[in-house]
PDB file of C-alpha atoms in Angstrom:
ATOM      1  CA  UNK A   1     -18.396  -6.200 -28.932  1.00 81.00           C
ATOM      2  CA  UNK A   2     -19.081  -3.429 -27.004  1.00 79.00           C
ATOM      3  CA  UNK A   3     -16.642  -2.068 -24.349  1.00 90.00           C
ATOM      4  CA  UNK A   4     -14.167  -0.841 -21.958  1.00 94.00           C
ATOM      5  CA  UNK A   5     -10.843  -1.340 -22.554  1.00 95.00           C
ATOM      6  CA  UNK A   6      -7.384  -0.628 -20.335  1.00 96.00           C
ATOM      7  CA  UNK A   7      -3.551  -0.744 -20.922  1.00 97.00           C
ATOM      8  CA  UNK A   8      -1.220  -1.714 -19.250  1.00 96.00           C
ATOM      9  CA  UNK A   9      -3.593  -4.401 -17.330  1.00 94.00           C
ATOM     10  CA  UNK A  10      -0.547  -4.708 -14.294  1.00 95.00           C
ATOM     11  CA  UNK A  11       2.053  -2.263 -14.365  1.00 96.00           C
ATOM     12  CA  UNK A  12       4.590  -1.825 -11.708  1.00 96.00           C
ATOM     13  CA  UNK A  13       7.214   1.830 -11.554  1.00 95.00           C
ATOM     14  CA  UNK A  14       9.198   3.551  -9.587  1.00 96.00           C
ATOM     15  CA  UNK A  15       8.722   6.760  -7.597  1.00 97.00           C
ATOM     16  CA  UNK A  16       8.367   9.797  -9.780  1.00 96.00           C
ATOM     17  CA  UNK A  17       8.715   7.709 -13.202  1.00 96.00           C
ATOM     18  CA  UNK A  18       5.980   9.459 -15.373  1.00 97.00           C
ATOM     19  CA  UNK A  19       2.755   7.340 -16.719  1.00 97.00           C
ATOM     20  CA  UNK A  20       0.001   7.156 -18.884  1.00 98.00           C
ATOM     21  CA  UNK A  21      -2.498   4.643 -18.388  1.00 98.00           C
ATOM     22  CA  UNK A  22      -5.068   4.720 -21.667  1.00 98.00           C
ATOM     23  CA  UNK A  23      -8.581   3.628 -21.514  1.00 98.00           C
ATOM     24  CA  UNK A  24     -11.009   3.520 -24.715  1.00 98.00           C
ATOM     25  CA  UNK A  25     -14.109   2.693 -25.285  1.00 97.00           C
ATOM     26  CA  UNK A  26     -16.610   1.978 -28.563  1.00 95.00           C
ATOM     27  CA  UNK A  27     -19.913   2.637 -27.456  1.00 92.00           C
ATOM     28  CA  UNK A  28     -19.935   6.717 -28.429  1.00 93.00           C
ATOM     29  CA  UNK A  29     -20.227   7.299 -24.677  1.00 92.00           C
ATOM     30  CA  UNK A  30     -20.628  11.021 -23.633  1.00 91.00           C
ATOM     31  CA  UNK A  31     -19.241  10.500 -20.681  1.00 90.00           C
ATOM     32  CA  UNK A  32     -16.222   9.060 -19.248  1.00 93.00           C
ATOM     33  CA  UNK A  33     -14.778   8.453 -15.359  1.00 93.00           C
ATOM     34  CA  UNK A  34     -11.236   7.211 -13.489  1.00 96.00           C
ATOM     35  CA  UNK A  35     -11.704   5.238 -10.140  1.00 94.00           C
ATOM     36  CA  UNK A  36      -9.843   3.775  -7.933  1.00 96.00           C
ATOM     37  CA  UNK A  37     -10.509   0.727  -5.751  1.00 93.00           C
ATOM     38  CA  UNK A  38      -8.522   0.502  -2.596  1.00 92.00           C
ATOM     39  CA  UNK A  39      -9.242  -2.354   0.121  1.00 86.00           C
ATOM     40  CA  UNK A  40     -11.800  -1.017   2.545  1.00 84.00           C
ATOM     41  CA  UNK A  41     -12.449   2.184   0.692  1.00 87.00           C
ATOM     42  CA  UNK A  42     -14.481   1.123  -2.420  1.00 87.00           C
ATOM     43  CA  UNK A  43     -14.484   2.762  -5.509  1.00 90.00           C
ATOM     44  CA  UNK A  44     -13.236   6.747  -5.561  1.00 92.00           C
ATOM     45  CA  UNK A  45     -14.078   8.582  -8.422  1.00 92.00           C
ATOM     46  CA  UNK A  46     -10.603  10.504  -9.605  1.00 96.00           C
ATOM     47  CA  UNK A  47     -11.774  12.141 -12.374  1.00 95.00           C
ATOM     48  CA  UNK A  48     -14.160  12.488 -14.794  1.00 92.00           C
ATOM     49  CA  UNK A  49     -15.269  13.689 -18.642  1.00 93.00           C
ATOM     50  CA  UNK A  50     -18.729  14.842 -20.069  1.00 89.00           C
ATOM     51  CA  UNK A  51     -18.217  14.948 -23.029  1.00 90.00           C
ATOM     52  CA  UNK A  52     -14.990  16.013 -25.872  1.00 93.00           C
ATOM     53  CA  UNK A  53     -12.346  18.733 -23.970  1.00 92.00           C
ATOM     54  CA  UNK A  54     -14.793  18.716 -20.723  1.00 91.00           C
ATOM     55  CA  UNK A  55     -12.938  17.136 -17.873  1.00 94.00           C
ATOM     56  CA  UNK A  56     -13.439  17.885 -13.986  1.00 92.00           C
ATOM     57  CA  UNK A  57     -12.249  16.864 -10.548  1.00 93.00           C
ATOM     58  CA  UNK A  58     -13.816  13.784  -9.132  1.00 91.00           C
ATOM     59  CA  UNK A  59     -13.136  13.212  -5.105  1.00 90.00           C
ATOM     60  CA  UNK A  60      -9.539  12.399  -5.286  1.00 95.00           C
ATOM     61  CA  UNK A  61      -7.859  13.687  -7.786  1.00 97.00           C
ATOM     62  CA  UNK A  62      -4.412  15.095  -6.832  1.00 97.00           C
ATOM     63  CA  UNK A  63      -1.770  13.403  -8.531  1.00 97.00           C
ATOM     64  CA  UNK A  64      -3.472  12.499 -11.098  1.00 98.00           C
ATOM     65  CA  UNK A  65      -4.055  14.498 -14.707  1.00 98.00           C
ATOM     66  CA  UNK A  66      -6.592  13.320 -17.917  1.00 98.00           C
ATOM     67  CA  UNK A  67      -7.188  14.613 -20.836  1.00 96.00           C
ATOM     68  CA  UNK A  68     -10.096  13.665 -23.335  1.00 97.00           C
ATOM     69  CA  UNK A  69      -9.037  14.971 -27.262  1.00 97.00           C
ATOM     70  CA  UNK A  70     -11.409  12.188 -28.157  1.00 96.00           C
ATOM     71  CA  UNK A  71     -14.599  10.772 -27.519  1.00 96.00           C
ATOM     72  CA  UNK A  72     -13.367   7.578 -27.612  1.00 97.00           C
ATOM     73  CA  UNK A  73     -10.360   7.950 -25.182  1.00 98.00           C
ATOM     74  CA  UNK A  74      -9.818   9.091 -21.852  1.00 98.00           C
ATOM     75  CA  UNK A  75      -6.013   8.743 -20.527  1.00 98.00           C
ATOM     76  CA  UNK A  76      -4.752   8.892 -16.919  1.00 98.00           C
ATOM     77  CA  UNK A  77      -1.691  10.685 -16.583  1.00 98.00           C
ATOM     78  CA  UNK A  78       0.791  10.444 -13.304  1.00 97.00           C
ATOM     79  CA  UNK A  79       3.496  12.786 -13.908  1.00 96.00           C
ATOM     80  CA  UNK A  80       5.451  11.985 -10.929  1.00 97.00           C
ATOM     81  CA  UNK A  81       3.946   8.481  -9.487  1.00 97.00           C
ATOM     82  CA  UNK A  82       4.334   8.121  -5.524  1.00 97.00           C
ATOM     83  CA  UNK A  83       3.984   4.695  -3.277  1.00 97.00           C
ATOM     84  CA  UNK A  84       0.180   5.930  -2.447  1.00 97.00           C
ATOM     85  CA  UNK A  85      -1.101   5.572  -5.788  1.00 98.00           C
ATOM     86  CA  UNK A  86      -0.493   1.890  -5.383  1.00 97.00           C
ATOM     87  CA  UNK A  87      -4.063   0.691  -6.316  1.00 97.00           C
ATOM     88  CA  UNK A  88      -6.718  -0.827  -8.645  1.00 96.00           C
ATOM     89  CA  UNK A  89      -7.521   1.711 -11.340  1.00 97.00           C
ATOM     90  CA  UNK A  90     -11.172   1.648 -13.064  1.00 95.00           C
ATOM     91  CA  UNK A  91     -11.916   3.009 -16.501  1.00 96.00           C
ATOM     92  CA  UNK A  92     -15.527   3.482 -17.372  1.00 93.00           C
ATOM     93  CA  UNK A  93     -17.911   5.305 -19.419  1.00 92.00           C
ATOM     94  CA  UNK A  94     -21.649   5.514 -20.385  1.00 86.00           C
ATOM     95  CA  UNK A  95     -24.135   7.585 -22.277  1.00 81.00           C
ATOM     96  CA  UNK A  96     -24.899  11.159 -21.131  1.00 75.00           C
ATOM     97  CA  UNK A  97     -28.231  10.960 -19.723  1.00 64.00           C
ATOM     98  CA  UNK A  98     -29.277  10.589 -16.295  1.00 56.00           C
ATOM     99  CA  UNK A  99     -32.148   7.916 -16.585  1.00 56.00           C
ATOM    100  CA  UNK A 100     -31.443   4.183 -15.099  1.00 50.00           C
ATOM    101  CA  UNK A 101     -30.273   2.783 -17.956  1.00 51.00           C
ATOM    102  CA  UNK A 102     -27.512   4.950 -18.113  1.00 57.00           C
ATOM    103  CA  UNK A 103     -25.216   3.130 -15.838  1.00 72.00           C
ATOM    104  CA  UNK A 104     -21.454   3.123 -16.100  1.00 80.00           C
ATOM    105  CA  UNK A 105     -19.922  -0.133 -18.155  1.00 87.00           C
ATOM    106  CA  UNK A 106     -15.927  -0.930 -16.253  1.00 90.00           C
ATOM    107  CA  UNK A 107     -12.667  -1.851 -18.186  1.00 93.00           C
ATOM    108  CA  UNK A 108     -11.071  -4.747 -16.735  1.00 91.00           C
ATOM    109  CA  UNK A 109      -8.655  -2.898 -14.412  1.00 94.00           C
ATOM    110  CA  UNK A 110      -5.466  -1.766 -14.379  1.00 96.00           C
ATOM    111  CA  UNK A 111      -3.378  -2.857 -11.129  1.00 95.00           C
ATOM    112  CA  UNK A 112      -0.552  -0.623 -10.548  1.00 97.00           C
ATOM    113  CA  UNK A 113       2.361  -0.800  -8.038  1.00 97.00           C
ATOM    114  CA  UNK A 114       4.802   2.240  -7.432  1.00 97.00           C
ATOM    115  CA  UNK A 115       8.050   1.422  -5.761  1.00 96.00           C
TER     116      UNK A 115
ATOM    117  CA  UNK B   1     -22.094  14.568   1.844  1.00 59.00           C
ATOM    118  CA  UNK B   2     -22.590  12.030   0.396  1.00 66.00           C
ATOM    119  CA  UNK B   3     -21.795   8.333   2.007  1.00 84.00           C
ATOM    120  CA  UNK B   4     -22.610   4.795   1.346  1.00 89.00           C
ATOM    121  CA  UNK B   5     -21.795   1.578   4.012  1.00 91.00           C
ATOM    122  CA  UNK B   6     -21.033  -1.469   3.309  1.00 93.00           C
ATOM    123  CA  UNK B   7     -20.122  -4.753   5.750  1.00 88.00           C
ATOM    124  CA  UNK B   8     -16.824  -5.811   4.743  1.00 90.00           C
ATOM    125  CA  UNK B   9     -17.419  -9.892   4.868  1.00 94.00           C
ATOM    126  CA  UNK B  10     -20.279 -12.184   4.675  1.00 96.00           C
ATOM    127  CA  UNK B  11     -19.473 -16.045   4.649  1.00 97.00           C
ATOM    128  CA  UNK B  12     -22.562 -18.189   3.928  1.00 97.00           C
ATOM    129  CA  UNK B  13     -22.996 -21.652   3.029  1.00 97.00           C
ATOM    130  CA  UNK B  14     -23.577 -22.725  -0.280  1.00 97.00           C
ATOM    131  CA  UNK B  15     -27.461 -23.231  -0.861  1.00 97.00           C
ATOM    132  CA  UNK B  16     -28.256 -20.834   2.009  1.00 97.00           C
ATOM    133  CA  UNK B  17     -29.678 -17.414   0.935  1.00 97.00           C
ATOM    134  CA  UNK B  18     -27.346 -14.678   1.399  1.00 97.00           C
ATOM    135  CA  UNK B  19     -28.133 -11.046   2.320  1.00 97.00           C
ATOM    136  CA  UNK B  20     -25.467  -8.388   1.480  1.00 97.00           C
ATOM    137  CA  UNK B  21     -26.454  -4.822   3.486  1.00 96.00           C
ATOM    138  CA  UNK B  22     -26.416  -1.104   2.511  1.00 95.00           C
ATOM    139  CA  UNK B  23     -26.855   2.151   4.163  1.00 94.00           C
ATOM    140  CA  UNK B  24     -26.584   5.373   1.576  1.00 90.00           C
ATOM    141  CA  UNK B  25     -26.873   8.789   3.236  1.00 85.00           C
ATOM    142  CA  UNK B  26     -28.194  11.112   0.180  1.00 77.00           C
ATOM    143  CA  UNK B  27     -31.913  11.180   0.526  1.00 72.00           C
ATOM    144  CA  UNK B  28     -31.919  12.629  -3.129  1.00 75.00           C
ATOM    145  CA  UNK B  29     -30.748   9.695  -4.719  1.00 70.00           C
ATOM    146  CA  UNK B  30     -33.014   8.293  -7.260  1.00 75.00           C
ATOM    147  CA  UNK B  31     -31.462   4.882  -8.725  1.00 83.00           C
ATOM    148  CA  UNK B  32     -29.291   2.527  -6.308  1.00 89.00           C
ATOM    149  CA  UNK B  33     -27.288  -0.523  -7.997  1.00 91.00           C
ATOM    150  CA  UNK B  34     -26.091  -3.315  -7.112  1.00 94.00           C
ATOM    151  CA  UNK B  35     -22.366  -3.805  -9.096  1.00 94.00           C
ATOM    152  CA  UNK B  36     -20.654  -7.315  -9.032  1.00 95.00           C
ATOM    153  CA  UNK B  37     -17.258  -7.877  -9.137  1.00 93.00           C
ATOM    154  CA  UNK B  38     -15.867 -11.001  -9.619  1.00 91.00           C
ATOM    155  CA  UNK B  39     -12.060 -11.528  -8.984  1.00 85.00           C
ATOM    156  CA  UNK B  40      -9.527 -10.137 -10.879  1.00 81.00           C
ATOM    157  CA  UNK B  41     -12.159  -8.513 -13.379  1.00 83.00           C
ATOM    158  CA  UNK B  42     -13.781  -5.233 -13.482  1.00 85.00           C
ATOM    159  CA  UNK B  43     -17.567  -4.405 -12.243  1.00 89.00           C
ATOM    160  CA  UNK B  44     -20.967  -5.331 -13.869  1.00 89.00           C
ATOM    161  CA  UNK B  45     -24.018  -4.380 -12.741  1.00 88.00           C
ATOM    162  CA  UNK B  46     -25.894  -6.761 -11.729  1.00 91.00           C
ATOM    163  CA  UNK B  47     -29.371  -4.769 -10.962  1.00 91.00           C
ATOM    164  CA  UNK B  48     -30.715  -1.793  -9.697  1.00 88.00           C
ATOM    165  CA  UNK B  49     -33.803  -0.342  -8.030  1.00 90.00           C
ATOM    166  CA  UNK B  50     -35.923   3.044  -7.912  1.00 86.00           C
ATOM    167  CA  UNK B  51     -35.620   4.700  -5.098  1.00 83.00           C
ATOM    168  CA  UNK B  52     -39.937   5.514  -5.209  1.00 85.00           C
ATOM    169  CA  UNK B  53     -39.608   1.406  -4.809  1.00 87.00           C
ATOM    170  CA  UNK B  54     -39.550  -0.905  -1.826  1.00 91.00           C
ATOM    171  CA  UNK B  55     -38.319  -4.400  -3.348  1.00 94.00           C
ATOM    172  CA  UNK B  56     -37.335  -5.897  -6.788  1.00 93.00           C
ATOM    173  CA  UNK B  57     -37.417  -9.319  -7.602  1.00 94.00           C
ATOM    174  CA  UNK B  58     -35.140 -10.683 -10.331  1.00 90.00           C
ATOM    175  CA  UNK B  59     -34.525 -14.400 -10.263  1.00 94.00           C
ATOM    176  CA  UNK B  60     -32.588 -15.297  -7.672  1.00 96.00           C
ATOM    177  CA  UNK B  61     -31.947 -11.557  -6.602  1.00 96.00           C
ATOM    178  CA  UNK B  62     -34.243  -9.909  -4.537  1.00 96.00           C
ATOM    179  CA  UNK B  63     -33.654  -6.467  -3.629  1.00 96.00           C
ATOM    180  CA  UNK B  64     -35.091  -4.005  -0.541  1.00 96.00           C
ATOM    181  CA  UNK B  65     -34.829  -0.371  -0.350  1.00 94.00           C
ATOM    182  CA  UNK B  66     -36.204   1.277   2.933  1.00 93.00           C
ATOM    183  CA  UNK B  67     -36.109   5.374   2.084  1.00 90.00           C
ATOM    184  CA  UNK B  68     -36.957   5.913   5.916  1.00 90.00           C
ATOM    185  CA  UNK B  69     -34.257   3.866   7.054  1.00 91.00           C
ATOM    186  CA  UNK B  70     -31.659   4.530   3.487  1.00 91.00           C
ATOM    187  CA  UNK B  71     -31.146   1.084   3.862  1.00 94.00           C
ATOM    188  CA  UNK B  72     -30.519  -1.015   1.010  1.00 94.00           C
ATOM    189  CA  UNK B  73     -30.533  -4.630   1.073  1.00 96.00           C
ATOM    190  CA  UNK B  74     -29.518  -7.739  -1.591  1.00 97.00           C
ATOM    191  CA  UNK B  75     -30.503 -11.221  -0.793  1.00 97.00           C
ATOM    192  CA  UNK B  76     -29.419 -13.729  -2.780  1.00 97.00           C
ATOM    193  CA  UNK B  77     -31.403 -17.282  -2.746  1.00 97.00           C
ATOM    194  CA  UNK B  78     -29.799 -20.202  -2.898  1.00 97.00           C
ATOM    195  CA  UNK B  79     -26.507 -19.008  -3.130  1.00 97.00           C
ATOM    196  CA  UNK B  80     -23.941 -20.660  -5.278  1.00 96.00           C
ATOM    197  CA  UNK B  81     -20.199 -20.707  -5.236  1.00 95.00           C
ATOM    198  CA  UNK B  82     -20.010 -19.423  -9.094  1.00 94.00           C
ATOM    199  CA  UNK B  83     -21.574 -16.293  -6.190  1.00 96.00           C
ATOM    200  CA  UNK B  84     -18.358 -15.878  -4.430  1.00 96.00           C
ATOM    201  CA  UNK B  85     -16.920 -12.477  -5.297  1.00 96.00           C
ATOM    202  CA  UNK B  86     -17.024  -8.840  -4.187  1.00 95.00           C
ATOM    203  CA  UNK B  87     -20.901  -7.043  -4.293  1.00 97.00           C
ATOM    204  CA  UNK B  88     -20.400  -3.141  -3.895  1.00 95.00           C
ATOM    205  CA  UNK B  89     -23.532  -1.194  -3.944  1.00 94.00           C
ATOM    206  CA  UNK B  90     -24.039   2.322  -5.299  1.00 91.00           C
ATOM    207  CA  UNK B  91     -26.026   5.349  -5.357  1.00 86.00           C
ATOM    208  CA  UNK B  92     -26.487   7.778  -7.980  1.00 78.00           C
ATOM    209  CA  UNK B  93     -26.021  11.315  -7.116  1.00 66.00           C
ATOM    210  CA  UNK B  94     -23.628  14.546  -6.742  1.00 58.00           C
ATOM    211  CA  UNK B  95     -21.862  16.366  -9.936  1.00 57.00           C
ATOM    212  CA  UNK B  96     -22.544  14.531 -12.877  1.00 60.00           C
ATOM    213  CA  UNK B  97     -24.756  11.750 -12.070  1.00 64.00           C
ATOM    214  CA  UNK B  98     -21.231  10.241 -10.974  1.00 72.00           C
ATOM    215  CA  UNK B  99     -21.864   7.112  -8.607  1.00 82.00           C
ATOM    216  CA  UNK B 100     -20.999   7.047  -5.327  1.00 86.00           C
ATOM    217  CA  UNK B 101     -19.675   3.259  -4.319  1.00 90.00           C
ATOM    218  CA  UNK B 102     -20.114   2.171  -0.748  1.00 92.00           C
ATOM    219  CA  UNK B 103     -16.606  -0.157   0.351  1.00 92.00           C
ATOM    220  CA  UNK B 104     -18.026  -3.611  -1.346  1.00 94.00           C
ATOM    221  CA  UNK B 105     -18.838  -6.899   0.563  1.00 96.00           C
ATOM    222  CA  UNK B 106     -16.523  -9.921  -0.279  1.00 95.00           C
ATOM    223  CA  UNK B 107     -18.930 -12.708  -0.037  1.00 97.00           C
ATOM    224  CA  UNK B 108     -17.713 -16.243   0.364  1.00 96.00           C
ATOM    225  CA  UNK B 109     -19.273 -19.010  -0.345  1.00 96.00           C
ATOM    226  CA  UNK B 110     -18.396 -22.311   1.002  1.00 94.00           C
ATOM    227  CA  UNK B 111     -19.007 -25.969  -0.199  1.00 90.00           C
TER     228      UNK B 111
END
């Protein structure tokens, strides 16, 4: 079955406890994106991957690190967590082209809570 | 740069139609979705629209784009309460083709 998948699904830390959320996927999607979903503020991209050791900035990314040694994985990183990156994190990915069809398939979520 | 509105709350009946609104502000864009999200799961898209189009039709989905306006509608007939959840649409633009999600609409629909 083709698709997104996130660990930890719920995950709750304390202040400057390092973290690694991992997201993979099993479509050979190019491309790969974090988001976060806050209440009133939709989705914000964090960051996101073309393709193999091509990562970039999204619209809120401090605080946050990824890497991507793989196609198939993209990993959020929070070296030193604080109380404002409480939120609903997003995995997803999708081919690399920029027709229609191309649209971004989600993980399930990963709800985190930093004390 | 870019933005994209949402209402927050819509609260219809259920076997009413529903309409869910949008405004986007990039006149470039050239595909707008509509992404469901149904609680405590992640988004799916649940359909999408050219922007050199005025309205799609897809079952009980109908959706209107006016370019002049950048106003994006969904209407949903006969609305259900398998419906209830939270519609956010989106706009494809900026670095990357990423998507640009406007603040989602919790629609609730009651008995």
């Amino acid at each position: 079955e083709a698709q997104v998948t996130q660990n930890p699904r719920y995950l709750i830390t304390v202040t400057g406890k390092k973290l690694t959320v991992t997201c993979s996927q099993n479509m050979n999607h190019e491309y790969m994106s974090w988001y976060r979903q806050d209440p009133g503020l939709g989705l914000r991209q964090i960051y996101y991957s073309m393709n193999v050791e091509v990562t970039d900035k999204g619209d809120v990314p401090e605080g946050y690190k990824v890497s991507r040694k793989e196609k198939r994985n993209f990993p959020l990183i929070l070296e030193s967590p604080s109380p404002n990156q409480t939120s609903l994190y997003f995995c997803a990915s999708r081919p690399s082209g920029m027709g229609i069809l191309e649209t971004q398939y989600f993980g399930p979520g990963t709800r985190l809570l930093v004390l | 740069g870019e933005d994209v509105e949402q209402s927050l709350f819509l609260s219809v009946r259920e076997g009413d139609s529903s309409v869910i609104n949008c405004t986007y502000t990039d006149s470039s864009s050239t595909y707008l979705y509509w992404y469901k999200q149904e609680p405590g799961a992640g988004l799916q898209l649940l359909t999408y629209i050219f922007s050199n189009m005025d309205m799609k039709q897809d079952q009980r989905l109908t959706v209107l784009l006016n370019k002049k306006d950048k106003h994006l509608s969904l209407r949903i007939a006969d609305t259900q309460t398998g419906d209830s959840a939270i519609y956010f649409c989106a706009e494809k633009g900026g670095q990357g083709g990423k998507l640009i999600f406007g603040q989602g609409t919790e629609l609730s629909v009651k008995p």
